[in-house]
PDB file of C-alpha atoms and ligand atoms in Angstrom:
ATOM      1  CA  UNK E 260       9.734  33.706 -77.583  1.00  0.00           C
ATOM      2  CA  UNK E 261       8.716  31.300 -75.015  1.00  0.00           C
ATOM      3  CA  UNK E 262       5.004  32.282 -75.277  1.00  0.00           C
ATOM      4  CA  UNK E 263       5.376  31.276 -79.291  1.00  0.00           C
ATOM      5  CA  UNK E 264       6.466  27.680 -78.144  1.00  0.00           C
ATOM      6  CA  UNK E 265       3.816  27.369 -75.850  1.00  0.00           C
ATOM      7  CA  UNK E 266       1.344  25.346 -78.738  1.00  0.00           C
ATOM      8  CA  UNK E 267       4.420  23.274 -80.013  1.00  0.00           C
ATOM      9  CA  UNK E 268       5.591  22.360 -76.029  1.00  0.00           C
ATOM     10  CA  UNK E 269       1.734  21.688 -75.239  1.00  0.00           C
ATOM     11  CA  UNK E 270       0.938  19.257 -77.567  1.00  0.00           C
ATOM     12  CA  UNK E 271       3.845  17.174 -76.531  1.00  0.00           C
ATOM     13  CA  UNK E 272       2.639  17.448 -73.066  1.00  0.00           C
ATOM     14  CA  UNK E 273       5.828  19.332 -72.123  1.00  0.00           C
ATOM     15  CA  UNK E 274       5.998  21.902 -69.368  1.00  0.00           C
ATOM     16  CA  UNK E 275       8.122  25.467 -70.752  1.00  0.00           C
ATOM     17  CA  UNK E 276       8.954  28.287 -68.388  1.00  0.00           C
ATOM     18  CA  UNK E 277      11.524  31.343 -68.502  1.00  0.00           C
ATOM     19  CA  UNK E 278      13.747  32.322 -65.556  1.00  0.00           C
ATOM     20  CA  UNK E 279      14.626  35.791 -66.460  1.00  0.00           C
ATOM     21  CA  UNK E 280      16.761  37.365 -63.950  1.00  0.00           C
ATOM     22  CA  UNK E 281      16.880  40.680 -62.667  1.00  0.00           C
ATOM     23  CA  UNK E 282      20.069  41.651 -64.314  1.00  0.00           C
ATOM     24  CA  UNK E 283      18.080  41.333 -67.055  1.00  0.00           C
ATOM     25  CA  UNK E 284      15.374  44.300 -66.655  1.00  0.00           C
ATOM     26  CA  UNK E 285      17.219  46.788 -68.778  1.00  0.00           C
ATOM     27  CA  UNK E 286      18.015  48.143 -72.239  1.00  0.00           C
ATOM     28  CA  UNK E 287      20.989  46.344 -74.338  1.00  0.00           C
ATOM     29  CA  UNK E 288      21.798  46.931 -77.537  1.00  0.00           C
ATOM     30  CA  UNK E 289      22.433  43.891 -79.400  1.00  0.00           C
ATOM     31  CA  UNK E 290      21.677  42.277 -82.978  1.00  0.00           C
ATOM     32  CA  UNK E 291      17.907  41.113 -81.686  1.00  0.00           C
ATOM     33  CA  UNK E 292      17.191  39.915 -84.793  1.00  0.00           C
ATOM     34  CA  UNK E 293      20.209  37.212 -84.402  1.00  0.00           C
ATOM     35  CA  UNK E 294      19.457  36.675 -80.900  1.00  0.00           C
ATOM     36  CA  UNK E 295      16.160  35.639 -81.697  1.00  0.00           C
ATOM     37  CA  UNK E 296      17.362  32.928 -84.233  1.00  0.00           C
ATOM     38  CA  UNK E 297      19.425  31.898 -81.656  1.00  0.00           C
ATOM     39  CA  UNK E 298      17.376  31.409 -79.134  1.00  0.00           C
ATOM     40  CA  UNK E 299      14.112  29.851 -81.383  1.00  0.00           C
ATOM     41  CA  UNK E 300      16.808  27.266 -82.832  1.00  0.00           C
ATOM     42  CA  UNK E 301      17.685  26.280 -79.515  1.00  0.00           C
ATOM     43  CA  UNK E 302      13.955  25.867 -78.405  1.00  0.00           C
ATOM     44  CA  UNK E 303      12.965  24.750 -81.309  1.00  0.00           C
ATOM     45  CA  UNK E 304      15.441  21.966 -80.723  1.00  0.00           C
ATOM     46  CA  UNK E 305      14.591  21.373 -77.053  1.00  0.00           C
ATOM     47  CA  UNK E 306      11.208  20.741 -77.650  1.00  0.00           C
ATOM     48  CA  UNK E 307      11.596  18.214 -80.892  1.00  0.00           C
ATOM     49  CA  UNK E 308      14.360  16.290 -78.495  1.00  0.00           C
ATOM     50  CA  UNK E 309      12.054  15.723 -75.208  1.00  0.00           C
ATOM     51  CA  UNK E 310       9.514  13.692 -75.403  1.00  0.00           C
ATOM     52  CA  UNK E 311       8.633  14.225 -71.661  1.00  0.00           C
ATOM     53  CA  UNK E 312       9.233  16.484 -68.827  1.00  0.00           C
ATOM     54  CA  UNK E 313      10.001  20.245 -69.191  1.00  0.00           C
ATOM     55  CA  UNK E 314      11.945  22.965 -71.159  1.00  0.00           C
ATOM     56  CA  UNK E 315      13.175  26.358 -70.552  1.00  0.00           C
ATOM     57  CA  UNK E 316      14.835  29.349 -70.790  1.00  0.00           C
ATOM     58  CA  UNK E 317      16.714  31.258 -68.477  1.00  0.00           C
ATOM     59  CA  UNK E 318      18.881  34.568 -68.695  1.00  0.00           C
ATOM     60  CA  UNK E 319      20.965  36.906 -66.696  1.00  0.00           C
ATOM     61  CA  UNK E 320      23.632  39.584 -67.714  1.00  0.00           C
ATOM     62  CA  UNK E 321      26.812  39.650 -66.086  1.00  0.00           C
ATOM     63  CA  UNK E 322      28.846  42.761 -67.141  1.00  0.00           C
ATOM     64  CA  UNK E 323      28.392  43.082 -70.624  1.00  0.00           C
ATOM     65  CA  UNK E 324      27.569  39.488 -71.369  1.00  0.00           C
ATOM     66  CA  UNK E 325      23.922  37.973 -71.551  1.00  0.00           C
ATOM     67  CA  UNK E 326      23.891  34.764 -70.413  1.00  0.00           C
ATOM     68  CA  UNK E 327      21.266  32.232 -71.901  1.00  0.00           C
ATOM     69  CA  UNK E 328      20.707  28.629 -70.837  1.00  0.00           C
ATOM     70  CA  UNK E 329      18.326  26.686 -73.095  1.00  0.00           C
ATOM     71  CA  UNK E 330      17.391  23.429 -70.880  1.00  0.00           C
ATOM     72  CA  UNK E 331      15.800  20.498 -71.650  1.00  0.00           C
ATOM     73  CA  UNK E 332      14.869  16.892 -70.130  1.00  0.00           C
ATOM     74  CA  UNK E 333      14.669  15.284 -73.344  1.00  0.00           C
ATOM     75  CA  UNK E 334      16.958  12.422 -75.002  1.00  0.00           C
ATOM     76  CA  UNK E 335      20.398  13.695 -74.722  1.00  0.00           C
ATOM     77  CA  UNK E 336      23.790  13.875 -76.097  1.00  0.00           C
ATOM     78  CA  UNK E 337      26.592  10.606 -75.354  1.00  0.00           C
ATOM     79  CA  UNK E 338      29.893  12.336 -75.166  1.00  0.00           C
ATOM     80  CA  UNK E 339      31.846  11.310 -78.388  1.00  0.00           C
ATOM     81  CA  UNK E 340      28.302  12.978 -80.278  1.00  0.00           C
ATOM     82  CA  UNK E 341      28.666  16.105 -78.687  1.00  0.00           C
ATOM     83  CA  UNK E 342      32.378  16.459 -80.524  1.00  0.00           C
ATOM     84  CA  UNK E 343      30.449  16.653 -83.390  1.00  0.00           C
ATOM     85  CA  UNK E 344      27.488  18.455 -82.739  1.00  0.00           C
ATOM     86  CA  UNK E 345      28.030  22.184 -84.119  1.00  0.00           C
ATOM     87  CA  UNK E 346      29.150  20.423 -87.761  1.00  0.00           C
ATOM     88  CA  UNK E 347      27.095  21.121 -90.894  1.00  0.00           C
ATOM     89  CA  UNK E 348      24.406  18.155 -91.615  1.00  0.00           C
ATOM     90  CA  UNK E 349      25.327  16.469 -88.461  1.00  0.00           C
ATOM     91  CA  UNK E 350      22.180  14.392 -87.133  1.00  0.00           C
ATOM     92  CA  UNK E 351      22.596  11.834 -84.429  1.00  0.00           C
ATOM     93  CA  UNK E 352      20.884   8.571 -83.180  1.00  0.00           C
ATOM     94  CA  UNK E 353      18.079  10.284 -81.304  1.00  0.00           C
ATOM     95  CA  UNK E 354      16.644  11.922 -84.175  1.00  0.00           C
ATOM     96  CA  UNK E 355      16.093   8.956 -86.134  1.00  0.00           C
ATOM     97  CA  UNK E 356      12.392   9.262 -87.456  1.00  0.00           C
ATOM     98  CA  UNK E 357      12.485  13.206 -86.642  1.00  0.00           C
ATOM     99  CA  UNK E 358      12.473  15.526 -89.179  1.00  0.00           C
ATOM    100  CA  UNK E 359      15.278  18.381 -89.633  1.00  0.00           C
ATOM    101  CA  UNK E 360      18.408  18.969 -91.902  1.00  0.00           C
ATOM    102  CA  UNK E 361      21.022  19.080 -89.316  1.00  0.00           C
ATOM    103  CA  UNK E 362      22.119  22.478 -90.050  1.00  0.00           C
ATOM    104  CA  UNK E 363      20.289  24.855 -87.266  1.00  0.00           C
ATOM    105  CA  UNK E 364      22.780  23.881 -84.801  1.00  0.00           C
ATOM    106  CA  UNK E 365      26.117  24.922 -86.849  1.00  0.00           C
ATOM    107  CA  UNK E 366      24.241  28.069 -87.843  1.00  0.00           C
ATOM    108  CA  UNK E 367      23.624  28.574 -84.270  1.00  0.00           C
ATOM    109  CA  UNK E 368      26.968  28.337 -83.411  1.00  0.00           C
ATOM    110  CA  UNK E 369      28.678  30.324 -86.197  1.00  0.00           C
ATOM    111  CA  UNK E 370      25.959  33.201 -85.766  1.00  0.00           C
ATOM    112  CA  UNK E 371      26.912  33.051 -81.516  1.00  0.00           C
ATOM    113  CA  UNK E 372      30.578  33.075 -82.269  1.00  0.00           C
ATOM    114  CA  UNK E 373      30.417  36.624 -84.971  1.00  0.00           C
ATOM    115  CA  UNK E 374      28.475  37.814 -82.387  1.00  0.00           C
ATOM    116  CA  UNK E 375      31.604  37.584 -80.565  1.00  0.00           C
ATOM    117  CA  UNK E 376      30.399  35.351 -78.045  1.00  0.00           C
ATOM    118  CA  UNK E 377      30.291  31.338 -77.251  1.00  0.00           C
ATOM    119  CA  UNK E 378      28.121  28.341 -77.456  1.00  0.00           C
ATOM    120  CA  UNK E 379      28.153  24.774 -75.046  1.00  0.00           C
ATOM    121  CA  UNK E 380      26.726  22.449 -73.642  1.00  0.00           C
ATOM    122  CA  UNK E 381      26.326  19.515 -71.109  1.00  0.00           C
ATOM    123  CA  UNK E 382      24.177  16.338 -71.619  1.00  0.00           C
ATOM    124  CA  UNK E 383      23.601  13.147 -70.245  1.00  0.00           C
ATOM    125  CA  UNK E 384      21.887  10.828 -72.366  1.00  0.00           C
ATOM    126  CA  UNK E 385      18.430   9.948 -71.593  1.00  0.00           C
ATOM    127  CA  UNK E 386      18.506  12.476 -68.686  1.00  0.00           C
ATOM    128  CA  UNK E 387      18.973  16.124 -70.981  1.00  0.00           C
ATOM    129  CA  UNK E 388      20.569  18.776 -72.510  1.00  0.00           C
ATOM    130  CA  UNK E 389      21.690  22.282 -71.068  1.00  0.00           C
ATOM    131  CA  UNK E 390      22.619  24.868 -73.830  1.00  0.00           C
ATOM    132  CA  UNK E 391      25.074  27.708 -72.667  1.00  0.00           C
ATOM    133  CA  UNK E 392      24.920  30.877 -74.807  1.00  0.00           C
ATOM    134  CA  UNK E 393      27.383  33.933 -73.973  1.00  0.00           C
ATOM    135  CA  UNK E 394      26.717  37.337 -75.676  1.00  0.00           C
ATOM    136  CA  UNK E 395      28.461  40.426 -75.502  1.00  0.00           C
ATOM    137  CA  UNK E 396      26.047  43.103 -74.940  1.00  0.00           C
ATOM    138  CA  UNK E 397      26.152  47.051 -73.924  1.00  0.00           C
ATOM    139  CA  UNK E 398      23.796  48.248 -71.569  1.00  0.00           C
ATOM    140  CA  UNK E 399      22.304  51.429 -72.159  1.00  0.00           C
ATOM    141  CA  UNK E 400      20.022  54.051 -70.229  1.00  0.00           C
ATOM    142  CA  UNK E 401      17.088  54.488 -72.736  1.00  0.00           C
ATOM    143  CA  UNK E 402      16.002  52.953 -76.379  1.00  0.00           C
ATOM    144  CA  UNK E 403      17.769  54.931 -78.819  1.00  0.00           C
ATOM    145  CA  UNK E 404      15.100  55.095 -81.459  1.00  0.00           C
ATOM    146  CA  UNK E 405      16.208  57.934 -83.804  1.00  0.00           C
ATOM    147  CA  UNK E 406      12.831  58.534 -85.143  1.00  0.00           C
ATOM    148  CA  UNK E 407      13.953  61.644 -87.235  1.00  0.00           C
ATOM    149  CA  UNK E 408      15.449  58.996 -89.809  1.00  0.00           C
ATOM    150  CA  UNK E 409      11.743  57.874 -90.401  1.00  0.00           C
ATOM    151  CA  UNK E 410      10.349  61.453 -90.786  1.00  0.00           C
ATOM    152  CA  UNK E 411      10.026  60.869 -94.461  1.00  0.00           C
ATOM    153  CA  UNK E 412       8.190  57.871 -94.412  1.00  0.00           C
ATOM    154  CA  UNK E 413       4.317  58.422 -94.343  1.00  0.00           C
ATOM    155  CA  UNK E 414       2.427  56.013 -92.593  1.00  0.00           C
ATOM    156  CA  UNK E 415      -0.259  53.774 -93.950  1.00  0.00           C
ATOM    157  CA  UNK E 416      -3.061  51.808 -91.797  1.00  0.00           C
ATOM    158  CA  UNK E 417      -2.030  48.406 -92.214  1.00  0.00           C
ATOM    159  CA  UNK E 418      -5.961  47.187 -92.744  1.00  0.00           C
ATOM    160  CA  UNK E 419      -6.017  49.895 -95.479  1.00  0.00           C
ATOM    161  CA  UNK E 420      -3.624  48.140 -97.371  1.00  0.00           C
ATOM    162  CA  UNK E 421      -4.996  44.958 -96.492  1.00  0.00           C
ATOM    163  CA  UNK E 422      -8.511  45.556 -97.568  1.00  0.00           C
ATOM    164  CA  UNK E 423      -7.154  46.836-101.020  1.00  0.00           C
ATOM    165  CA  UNK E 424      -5.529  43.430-101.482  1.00  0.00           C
ATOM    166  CA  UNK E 425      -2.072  45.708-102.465  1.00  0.00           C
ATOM    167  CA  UNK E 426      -0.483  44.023 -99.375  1.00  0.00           C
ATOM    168  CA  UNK E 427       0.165  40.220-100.056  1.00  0.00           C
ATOM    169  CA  UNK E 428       2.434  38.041 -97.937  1.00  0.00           C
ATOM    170  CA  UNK E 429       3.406  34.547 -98.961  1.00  0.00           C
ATOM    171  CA  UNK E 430       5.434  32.018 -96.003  1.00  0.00           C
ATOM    172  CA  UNK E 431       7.216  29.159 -97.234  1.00  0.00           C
ATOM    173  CA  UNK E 432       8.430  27.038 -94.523  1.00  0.00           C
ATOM    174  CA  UNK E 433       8.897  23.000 -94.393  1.00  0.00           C
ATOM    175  CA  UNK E 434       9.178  22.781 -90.882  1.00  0.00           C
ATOM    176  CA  UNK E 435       5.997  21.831 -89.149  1.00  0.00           C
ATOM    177  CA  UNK E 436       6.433  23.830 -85.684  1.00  0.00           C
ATOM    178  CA  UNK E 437       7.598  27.583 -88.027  1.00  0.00           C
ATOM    179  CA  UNK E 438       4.638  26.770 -89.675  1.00  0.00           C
ATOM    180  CA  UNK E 439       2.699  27.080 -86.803  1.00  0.00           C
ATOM    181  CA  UNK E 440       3.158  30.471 -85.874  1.00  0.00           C
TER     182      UNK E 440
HETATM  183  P1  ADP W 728      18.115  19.316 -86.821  1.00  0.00           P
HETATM  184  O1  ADP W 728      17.374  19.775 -85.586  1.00  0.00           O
HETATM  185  O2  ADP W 728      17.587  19.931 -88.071  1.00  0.00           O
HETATM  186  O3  ADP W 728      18.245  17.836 -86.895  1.00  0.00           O
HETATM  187  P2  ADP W 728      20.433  20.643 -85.661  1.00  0.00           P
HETATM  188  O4  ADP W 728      21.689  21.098 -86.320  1.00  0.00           O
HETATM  189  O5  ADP W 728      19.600  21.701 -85.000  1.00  0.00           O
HETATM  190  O6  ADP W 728      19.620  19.867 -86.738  1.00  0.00           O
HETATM  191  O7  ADP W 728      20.806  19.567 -84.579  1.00  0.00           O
HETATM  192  C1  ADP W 728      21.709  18.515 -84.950  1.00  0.00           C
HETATM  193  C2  ADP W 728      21.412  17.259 -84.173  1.00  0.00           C
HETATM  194  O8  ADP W 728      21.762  17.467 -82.804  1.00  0.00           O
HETATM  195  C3  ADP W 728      19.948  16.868 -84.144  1.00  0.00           C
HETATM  196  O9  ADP W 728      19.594  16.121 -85.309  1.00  0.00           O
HETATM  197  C4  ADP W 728      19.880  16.029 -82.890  1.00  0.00           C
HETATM  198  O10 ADP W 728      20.351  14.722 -83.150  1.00  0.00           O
HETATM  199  C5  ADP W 728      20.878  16.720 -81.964  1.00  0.00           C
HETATM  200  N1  ADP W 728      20.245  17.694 -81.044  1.00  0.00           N
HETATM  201  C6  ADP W 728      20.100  19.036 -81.225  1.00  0.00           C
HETATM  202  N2  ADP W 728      19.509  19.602 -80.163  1.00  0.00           N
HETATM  203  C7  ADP W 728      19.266  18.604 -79.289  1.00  0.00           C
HETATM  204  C8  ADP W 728      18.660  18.532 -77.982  1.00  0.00           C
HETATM  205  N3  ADP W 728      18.192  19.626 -77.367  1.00  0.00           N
HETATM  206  N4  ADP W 728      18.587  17.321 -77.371  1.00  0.00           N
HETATM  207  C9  ADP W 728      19.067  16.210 -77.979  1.00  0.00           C
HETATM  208  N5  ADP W 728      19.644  16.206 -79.205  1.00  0.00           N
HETATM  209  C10 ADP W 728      19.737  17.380 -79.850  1.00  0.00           C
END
């Protein structure tokens, strides 16, 4: 995820790293699918809110939670804002002139909390925003990739269906950065 961001933090000059701890070299099983939305709404966000200095993303697993911190050194939250953050269509002061709907962050937060897990964060204005995701996951010993379910499915070479022109893919997206990839 942080590789994808790489183009988007570059041409803003921004630094990006990932702290990945080693609690977290292991198999979980989680929704990775939500995760991910999580996690690119969050840098997605961190990016479009810093205009200079650095962004990242660090995890560990405690137990059976995965910890995430999406940080930032970008314009920051005042106190009586961050009441309202997580609300549908909220948009604040610093993203006057920046383009959005103001509804990433509330999905964000209702996907985290039917996840069964929990969302916060601490900012300074001016100074940066730390996001504090907390998901349960299970660790397990190995992938469980049932591959029997897929027995019945014959494989086709991608290019194949490519060259044909029988594979078509359209992507409609209005945001600049989702565009990008
Ligand atoms: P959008 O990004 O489409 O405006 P969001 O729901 O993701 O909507 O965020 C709501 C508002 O919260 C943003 O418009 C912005 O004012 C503020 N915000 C979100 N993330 C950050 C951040 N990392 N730093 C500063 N402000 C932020």
């Amino acid at each position: 995820i942080v590789k994808n961001f790489a183009p988007a933090a570059k041409k803003k000059g921004l630094s990006i790293s990932s702290k990945m701890a080693s609690s977290t070299d292991c198999y979980i099983t989680c929704d990775l699918f939500r995760l991910r939305q999580i996690i690119d709404n969050l840098l997605g966000n961190a990016i479009k809110f810093t205009d200079k200095g650095d962004v990242s993303l660090s995890a560990n697993i405690i137990g059976s939670s995965l910890n995430l911190i999406i940080k930032d050194s970008g314009r920051g939250i005042s106190q009586e804002e961050q009441e309202v953050i997580f609300e549908e269509f909220a948009r604040l002061k610093n993203a006057t002139g920046i383009e959005g709907s103001g509804l990433g962050l509330s999905i964000v937060s209702k996907i985290t909390n039917l996840m069964g897990g929990e969302i916060s964060l601490s900012s300074s204005p001016d100074k940066g925003t730390s996001f504090f995701v907390t998901i349960p996951i299970e660790i397990v010993e190995e992938p469980n990739i049932d591959s029997s379910q897929h027995d019945d499915i014959e494989p086709q070479p991608a290019n194949t269906l490519i060259s044909h022109s029988i594979l078509k893919i359209v992507i409609v997206d209005d945001d600049p950065i989702q565009l990008k990839y």
